[in-house]
PDB file of C-alpha atoms in Angstrom:
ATOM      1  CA  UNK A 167      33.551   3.460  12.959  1.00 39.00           C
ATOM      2  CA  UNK A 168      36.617   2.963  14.783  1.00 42.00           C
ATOM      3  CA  UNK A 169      39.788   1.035  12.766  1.00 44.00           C
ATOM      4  CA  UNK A 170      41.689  -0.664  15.303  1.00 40.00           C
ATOM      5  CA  UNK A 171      42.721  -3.678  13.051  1.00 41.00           C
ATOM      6  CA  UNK A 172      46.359  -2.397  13.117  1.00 45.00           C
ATOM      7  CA  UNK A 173      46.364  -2.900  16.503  1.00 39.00           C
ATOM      8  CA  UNK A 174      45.490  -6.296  16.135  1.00 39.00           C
ATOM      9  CA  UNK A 175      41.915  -5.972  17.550  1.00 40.00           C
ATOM     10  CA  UNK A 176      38.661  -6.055  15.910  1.00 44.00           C
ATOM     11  CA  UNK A 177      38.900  -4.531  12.101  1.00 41.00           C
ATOM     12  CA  UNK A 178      35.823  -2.081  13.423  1.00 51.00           C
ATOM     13  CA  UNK A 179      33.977  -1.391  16.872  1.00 62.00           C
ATOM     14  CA  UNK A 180      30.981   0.364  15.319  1.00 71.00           C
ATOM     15  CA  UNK A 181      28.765   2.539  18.321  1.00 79.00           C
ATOM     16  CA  UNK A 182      26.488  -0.137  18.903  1.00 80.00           C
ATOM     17  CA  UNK A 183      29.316  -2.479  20.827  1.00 85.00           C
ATOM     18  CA  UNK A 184      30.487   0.548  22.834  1.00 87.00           C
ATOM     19  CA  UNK A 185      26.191   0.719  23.961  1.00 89.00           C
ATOM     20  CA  UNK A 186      25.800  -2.762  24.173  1.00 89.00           C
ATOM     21  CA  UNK A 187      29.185  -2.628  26.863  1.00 90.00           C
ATOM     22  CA  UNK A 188      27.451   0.169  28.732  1.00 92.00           C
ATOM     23  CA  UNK A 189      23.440  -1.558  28.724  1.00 93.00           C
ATOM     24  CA  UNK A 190      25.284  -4.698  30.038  1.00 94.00           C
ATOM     25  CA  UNK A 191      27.560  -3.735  32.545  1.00 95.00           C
ATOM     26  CA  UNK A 192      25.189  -0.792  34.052  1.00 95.00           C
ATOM     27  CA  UNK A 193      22.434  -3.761  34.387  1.00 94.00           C
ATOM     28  CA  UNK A 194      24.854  -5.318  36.760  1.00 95.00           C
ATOM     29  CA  UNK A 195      24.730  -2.401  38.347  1.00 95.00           C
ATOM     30  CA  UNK A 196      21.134  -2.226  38.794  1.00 95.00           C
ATOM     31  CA  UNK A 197      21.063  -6.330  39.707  1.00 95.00           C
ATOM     32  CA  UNK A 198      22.734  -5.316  42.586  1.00 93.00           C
ATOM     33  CA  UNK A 199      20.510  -2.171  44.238  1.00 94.00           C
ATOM     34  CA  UNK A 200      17.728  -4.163  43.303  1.00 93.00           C
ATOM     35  CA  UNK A 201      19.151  -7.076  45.041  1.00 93.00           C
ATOM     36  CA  UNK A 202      19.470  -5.119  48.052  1.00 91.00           C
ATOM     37  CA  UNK A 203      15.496  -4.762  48.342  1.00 90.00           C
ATOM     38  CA  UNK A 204      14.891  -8.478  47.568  1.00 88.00           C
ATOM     39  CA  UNK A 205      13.072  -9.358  50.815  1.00 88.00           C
ATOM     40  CA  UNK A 206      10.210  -6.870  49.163  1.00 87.00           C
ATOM     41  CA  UNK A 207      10.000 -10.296  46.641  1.00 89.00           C
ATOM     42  CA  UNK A 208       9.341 -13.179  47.826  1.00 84.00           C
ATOM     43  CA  UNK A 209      11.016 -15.035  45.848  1.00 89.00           C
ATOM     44  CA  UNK A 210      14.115 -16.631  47.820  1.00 87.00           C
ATOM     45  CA  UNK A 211      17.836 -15.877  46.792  1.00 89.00           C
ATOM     46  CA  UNK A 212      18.087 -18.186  43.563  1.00 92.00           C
ATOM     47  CA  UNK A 213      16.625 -16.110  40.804  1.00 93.00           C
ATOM     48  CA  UNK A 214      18.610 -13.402  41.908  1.00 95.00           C
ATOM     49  CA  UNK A 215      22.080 -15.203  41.268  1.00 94.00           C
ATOM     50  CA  UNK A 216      20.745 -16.521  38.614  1.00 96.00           C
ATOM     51  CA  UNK A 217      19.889 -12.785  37.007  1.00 95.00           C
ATOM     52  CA  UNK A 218      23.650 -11.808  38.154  1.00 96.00           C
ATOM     53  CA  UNK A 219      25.756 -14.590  36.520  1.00 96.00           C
ATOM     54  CA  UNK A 220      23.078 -13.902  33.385  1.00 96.00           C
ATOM     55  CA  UNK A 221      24.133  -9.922  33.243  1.00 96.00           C
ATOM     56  CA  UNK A 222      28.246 -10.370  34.477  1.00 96.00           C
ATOM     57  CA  UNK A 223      28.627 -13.737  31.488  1.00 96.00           C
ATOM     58  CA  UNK A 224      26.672 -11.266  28.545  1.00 96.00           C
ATOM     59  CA  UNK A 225      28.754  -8.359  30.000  1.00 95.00           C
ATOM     60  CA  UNK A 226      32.265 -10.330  29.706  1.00 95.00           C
ATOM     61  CA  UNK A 227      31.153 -11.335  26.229  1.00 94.00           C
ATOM     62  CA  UNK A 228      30.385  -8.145  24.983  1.00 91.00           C
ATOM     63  CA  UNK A 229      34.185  -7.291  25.565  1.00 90.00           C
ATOM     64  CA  UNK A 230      35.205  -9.953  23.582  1.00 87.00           C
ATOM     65  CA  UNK A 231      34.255  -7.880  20.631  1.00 82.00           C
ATOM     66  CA  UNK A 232      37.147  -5.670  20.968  1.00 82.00           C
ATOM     67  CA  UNK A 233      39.626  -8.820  20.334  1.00 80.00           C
ATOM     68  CA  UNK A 234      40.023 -10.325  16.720  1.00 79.00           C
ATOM     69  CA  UNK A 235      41.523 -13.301  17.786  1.00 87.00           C
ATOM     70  CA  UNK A 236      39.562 -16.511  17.106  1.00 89.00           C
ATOM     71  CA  UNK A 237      40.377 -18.136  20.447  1.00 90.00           C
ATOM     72  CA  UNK A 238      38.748 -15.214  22.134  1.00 91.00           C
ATOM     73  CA  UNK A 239      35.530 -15.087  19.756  1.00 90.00           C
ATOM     74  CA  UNK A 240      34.988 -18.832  21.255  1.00 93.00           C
ATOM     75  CA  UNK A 241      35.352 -17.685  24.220  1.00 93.00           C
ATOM     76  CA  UNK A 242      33.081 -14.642  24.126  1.00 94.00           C
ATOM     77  CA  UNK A 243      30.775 -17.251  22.607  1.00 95.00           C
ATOM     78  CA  UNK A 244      31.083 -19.310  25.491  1.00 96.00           C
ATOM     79  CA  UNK A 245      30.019 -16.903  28.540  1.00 96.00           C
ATOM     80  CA  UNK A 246      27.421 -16.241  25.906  1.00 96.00           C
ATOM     81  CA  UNK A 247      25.815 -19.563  26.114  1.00 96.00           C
ATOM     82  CA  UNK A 248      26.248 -19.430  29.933  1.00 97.00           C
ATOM     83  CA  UNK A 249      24.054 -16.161  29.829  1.00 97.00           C
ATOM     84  CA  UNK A 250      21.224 -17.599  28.159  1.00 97.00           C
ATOM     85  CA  UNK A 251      21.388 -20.561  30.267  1.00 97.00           C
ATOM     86  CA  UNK A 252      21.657 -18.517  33.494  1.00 97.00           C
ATOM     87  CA  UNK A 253      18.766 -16.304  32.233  1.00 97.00           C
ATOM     88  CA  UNK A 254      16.266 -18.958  31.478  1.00 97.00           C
ATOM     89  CA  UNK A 255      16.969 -20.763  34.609  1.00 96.00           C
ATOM     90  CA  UNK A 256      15.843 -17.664  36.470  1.00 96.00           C
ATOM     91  CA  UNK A 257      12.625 -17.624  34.675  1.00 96.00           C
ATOM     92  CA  UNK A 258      11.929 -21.020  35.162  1.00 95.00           C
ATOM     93  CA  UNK A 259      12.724 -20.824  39.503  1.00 94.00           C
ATOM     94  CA  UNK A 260      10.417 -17.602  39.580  1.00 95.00           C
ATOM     95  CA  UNK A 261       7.678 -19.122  37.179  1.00 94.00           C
ATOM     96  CA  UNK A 262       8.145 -22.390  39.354  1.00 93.00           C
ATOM     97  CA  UNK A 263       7.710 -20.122  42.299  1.00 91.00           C
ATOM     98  CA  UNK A 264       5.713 -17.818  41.747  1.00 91.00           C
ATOM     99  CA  UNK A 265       3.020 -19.835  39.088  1.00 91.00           C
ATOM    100  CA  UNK A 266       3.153 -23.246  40.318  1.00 89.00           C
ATOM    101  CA  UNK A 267       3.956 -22.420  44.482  1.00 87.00           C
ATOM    102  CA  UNK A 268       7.026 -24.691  44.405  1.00 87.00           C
ATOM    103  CA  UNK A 269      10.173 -24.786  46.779  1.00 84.00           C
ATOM    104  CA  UNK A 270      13.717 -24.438  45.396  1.00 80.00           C
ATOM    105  CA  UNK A 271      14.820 -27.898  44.368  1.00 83.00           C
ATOM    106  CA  UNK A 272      18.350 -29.360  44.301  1.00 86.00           C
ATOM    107  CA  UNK A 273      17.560 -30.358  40.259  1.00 85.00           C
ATOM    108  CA  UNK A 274      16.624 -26.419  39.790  1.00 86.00           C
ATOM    109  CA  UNK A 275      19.645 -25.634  41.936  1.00 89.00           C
ATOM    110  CA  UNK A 276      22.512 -27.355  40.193  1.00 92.00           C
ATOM    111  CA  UNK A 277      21.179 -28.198  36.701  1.00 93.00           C
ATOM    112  CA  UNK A 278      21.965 -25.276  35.219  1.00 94.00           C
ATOM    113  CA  UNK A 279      25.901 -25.248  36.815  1.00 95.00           C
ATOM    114  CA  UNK A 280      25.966 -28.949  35.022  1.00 94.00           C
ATOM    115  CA  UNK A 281      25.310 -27.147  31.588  1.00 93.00           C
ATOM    116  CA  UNK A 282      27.337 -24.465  32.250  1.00 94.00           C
ATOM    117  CA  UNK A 283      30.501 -27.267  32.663  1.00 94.00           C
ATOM    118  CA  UNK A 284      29.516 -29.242  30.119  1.00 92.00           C
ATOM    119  CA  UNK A 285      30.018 -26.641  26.786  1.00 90.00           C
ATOM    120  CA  UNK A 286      33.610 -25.934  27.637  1.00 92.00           C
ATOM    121  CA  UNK A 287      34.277 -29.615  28.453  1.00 93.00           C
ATOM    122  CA  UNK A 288      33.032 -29.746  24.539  1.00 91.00           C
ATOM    123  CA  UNK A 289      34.977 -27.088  23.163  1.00 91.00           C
ATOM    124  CA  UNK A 290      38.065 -27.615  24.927  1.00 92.00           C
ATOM    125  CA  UNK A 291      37.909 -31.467  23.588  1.00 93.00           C
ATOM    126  CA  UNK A 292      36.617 -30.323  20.078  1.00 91.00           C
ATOM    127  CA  UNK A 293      40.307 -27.927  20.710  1.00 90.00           C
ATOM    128  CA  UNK A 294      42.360 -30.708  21.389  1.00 92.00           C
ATOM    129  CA  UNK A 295      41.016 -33.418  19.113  1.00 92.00           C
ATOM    130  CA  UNK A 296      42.689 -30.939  16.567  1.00 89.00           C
ATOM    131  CA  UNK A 297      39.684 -28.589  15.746  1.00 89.00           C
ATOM    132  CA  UNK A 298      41.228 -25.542  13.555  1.00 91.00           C
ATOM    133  CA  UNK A 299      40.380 -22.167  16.091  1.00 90.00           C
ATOM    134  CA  UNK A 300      38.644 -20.167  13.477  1.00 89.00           C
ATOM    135  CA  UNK A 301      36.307 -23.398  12.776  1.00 91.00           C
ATOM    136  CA  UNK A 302      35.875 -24.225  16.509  1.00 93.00           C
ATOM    137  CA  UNK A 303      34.821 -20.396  16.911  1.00 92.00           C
ATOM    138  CA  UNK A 304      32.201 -21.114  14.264  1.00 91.00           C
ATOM    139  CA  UNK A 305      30.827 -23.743  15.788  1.00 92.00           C
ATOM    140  CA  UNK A 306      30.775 -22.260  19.205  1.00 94.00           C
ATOM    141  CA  UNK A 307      28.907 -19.009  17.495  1.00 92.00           C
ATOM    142  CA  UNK A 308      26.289 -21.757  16.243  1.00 93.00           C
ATOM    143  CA  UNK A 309      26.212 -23.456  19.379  1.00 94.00           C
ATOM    144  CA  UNK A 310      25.340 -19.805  21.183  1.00 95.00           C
ATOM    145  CA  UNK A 311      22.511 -19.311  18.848  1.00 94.00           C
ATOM    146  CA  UNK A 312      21.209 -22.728  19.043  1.00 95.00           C
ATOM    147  CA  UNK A 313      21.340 -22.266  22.571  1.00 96.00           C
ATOM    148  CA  UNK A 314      19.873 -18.376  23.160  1.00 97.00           C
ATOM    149  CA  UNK A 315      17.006 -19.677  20.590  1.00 97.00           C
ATOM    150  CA  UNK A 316      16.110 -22.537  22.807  1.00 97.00           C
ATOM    151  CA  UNK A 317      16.593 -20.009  26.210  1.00 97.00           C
ATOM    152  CA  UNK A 318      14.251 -16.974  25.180  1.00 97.00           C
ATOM    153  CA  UNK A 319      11.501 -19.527  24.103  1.00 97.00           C
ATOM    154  CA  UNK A 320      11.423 -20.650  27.495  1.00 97.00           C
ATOM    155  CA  UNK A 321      11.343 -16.974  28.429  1.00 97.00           C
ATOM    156  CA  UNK A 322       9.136 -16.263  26.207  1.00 97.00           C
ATOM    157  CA  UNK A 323       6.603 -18.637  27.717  1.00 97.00           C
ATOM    158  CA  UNK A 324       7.355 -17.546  31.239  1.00 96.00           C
ATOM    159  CA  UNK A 325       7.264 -14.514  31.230  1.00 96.00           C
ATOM    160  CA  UNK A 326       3.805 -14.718  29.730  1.00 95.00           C
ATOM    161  CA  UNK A 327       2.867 -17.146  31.920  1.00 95.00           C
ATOM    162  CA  UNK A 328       4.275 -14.660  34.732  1.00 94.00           C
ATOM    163  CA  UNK A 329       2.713 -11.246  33.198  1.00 92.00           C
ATOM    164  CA  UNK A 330      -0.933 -13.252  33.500  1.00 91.00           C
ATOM    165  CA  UNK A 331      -0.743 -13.725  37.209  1.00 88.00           C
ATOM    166  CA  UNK A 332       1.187 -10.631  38.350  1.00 84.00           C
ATOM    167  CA  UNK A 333      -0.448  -7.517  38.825  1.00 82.00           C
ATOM    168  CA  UNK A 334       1.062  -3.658  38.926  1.00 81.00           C
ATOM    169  CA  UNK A 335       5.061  -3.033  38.239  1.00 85.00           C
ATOM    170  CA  UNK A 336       6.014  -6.415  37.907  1.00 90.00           C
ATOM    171  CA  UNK A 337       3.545  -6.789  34.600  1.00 92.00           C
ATOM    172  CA  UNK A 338       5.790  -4.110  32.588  1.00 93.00           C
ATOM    173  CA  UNK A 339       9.089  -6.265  34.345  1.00 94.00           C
ATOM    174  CA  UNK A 340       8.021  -9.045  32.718  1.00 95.00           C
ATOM    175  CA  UNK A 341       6.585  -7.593  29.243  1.00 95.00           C
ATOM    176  CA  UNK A 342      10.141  -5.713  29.036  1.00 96.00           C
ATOM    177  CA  UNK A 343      11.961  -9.445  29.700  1.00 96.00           C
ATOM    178  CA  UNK A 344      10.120 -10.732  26.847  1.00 96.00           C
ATOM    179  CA  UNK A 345      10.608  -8.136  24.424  1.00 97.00           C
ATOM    180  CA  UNK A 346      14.314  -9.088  25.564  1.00 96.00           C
ATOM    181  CA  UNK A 347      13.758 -12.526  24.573  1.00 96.00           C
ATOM    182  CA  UNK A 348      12.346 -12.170  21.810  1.00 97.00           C
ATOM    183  CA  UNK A 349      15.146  -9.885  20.163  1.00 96.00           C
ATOM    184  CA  UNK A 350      17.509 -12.315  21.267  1.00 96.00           C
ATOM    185  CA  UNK A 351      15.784 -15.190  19.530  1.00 97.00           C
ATOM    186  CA  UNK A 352      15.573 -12.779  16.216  1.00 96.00           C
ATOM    187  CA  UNK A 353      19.131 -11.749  16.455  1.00 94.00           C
ATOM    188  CA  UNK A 354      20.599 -15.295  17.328  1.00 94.00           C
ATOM    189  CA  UNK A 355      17.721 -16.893  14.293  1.00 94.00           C
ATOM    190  CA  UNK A 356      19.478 -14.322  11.696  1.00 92.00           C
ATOM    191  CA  UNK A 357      22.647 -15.022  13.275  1.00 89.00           C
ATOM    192  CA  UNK A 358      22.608 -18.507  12.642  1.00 89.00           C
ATOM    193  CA  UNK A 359      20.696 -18.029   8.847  1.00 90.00           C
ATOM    194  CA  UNK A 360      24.267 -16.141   7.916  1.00 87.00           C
ATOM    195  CA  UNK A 361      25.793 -18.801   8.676  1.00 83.00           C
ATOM    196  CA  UNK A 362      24.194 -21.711   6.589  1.00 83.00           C
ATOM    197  CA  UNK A 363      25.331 -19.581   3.624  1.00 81.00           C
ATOM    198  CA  UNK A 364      22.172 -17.152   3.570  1.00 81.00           C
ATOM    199  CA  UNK A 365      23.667 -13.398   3.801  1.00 83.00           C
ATOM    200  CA  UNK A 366      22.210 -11.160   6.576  1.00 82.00           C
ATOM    201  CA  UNK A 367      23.321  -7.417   6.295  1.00 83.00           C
ATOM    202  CA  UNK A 368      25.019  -7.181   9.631  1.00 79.00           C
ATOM    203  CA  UNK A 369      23.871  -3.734  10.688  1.00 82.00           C
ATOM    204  CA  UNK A 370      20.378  -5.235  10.904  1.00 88.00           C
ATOM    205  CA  UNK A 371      21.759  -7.831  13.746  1.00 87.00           C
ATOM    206  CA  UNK A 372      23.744  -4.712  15.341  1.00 86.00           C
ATOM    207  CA  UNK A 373      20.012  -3.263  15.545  1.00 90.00           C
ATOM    208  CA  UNK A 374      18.617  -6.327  17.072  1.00 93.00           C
ATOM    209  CA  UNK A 375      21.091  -6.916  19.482  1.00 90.00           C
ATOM    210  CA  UNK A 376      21.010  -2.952  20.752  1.00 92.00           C
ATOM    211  CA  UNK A 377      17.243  -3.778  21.466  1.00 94.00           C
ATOM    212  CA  UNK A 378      18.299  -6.973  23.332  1.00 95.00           C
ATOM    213  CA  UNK A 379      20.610  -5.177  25.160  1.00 93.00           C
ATOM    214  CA  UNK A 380      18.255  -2.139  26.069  1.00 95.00           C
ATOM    215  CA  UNK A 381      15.175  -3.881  27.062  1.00 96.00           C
ATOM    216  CA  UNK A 382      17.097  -6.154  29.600  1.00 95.00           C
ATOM    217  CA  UNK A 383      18.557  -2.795  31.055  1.00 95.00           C
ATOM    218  CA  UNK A 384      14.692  -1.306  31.103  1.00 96.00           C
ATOM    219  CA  UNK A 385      13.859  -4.741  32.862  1.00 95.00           C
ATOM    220  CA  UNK A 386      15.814  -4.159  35.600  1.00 95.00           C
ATOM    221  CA  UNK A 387      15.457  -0.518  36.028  1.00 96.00           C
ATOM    222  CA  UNK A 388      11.579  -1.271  36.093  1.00 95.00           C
ATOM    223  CA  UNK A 389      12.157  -3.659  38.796  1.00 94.00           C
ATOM    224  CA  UNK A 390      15.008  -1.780  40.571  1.00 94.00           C
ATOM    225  CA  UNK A 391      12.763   1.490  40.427  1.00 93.00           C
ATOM    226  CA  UNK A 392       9.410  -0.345  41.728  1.00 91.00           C
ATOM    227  CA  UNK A 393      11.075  -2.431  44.053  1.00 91.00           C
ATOM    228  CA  UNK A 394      12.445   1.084  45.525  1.00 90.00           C
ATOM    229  CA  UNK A 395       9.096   2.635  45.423  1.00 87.00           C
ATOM    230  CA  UNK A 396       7.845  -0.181  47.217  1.00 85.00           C
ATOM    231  CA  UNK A 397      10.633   0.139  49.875  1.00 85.00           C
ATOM    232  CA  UNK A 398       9.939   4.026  50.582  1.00 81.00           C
ATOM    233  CA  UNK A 399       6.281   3.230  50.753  1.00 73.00           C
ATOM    234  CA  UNK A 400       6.323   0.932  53.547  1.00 76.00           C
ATOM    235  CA  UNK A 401       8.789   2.934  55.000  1.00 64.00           C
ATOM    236  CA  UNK A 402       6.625   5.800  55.020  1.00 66.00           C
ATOM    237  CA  UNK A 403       3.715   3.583  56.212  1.00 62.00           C
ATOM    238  CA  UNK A 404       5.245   2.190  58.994  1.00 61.00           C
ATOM    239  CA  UNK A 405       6.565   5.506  60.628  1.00 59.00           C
ATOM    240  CA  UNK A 406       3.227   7.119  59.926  1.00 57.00           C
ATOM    241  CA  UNK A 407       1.369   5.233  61.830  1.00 52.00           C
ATOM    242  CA  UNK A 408       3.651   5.534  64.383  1.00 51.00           C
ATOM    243  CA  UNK A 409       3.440   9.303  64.757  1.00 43.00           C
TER     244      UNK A 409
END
């Protein structure tokens, strides 16, 4: 462990928030060479931004943890409710898609941008009704587990719903998102248990969140990597019939 109180950042940045920084931000990474074989999927342009803006908010709030500073903690907390709000809305447009054969609609489009205003338009009136910062950074930590809980039960469904009518790669893609989402529900659950008064040892949440953090990078280097081996294949195909 690291003491960097006197420096007026967080009291400790133990290992598992200098991983979590590195699963997050090298999953944007791999968003964006998978992104560049997305005509291999079928499954329009939405998901994708959707998976980006889920990656880039969790990344941005995983730096948060090197400030102590109560304004930044709510807004860490913040760009972590827009993650799980980005990430289920890409479940939901490729299990609408890909499960039920519908088109991109404008409700599927721009609901999840309304939600996305609407939590800061809370907190920022919560802030200026007179809300102490360390108690609206509290409530904002609540509101992010409320929120994540709600998000990877959707996933959870999805991606089962998904796995069941997929076949090859994409079944292990999908079984590694819901092992994602279903650390996320356990971390945000104990999360949220500390805070009604029950104590959680805290190294068992840095455990669970390291797991959230690592299966979402296996997710997309699962689909990265098969989307790839797809590419090469058809390559290969296509030029070997031709000689």
């Amino acid at each position: 462990m690291i003491d960097l109180a006197r420096y007026g950042l967080e009291e400790s940045v133990g290992l598992h928030i200098i991983i979590s920084n590195f699963f997050w931000w090298l999953s944007i990474i791999l968003v964006f060479i998978a992104y560049g074989y997305r005509r291999l999927w079928s499954v329009g342009d939405m998901p994708w931004a959707f998976l980006f803006l889920t990656f880039i908010c969790f990344a941005i709030r995983e730096l948060g943890h090197l400030s102590g500073s109560p304004l930044i903690g709510t807004i860490r907390y913040i760009f972590g409710v827009w993650s799980a709000i980005f990430m289920a809305s890409a479940f939901i447009s490729l299990y609408l898609k890909i499960c039920q054969r519908k088109k991109d609609s404008m409700a599927m489009t721009y609901t999840p941008f309304i939600l996305v205003i609407l939590f800061p338009v809370i907190v920022l009136y919560l802030y200026i009704s007179g809300t102490d910062v360390s108690d609206l950074k509290k409530i904002t930590g609540n509101i992010e587990s409320l929120v994540w809980m709600a998000a990877s039960s959707l996933i959870i469904y999805a991606t089962y719903m998904l796995g069941t009518r997929t076949t090859g790669g994409f079944i292990r893609v999908f079984m590694f998102f819901q092992f994602s989402a279903f650390t996320a529900f356990t971390w945000k659950l104990l999360g949220l248990i500390e805070s009604l008064g029950s104590p959680i040892p805290y190294s068992i949440r840095e455990i669970i969140e390291t797991l959230f953090g690592l299966f979402a990078i296996v997710s997309m280097y699962l689909l990265m990597r098969m989307l790839r081996k797809l590419s090469r294949y058809m390559h290969s195909e296509k030029y070997g019939h031709k000689s």
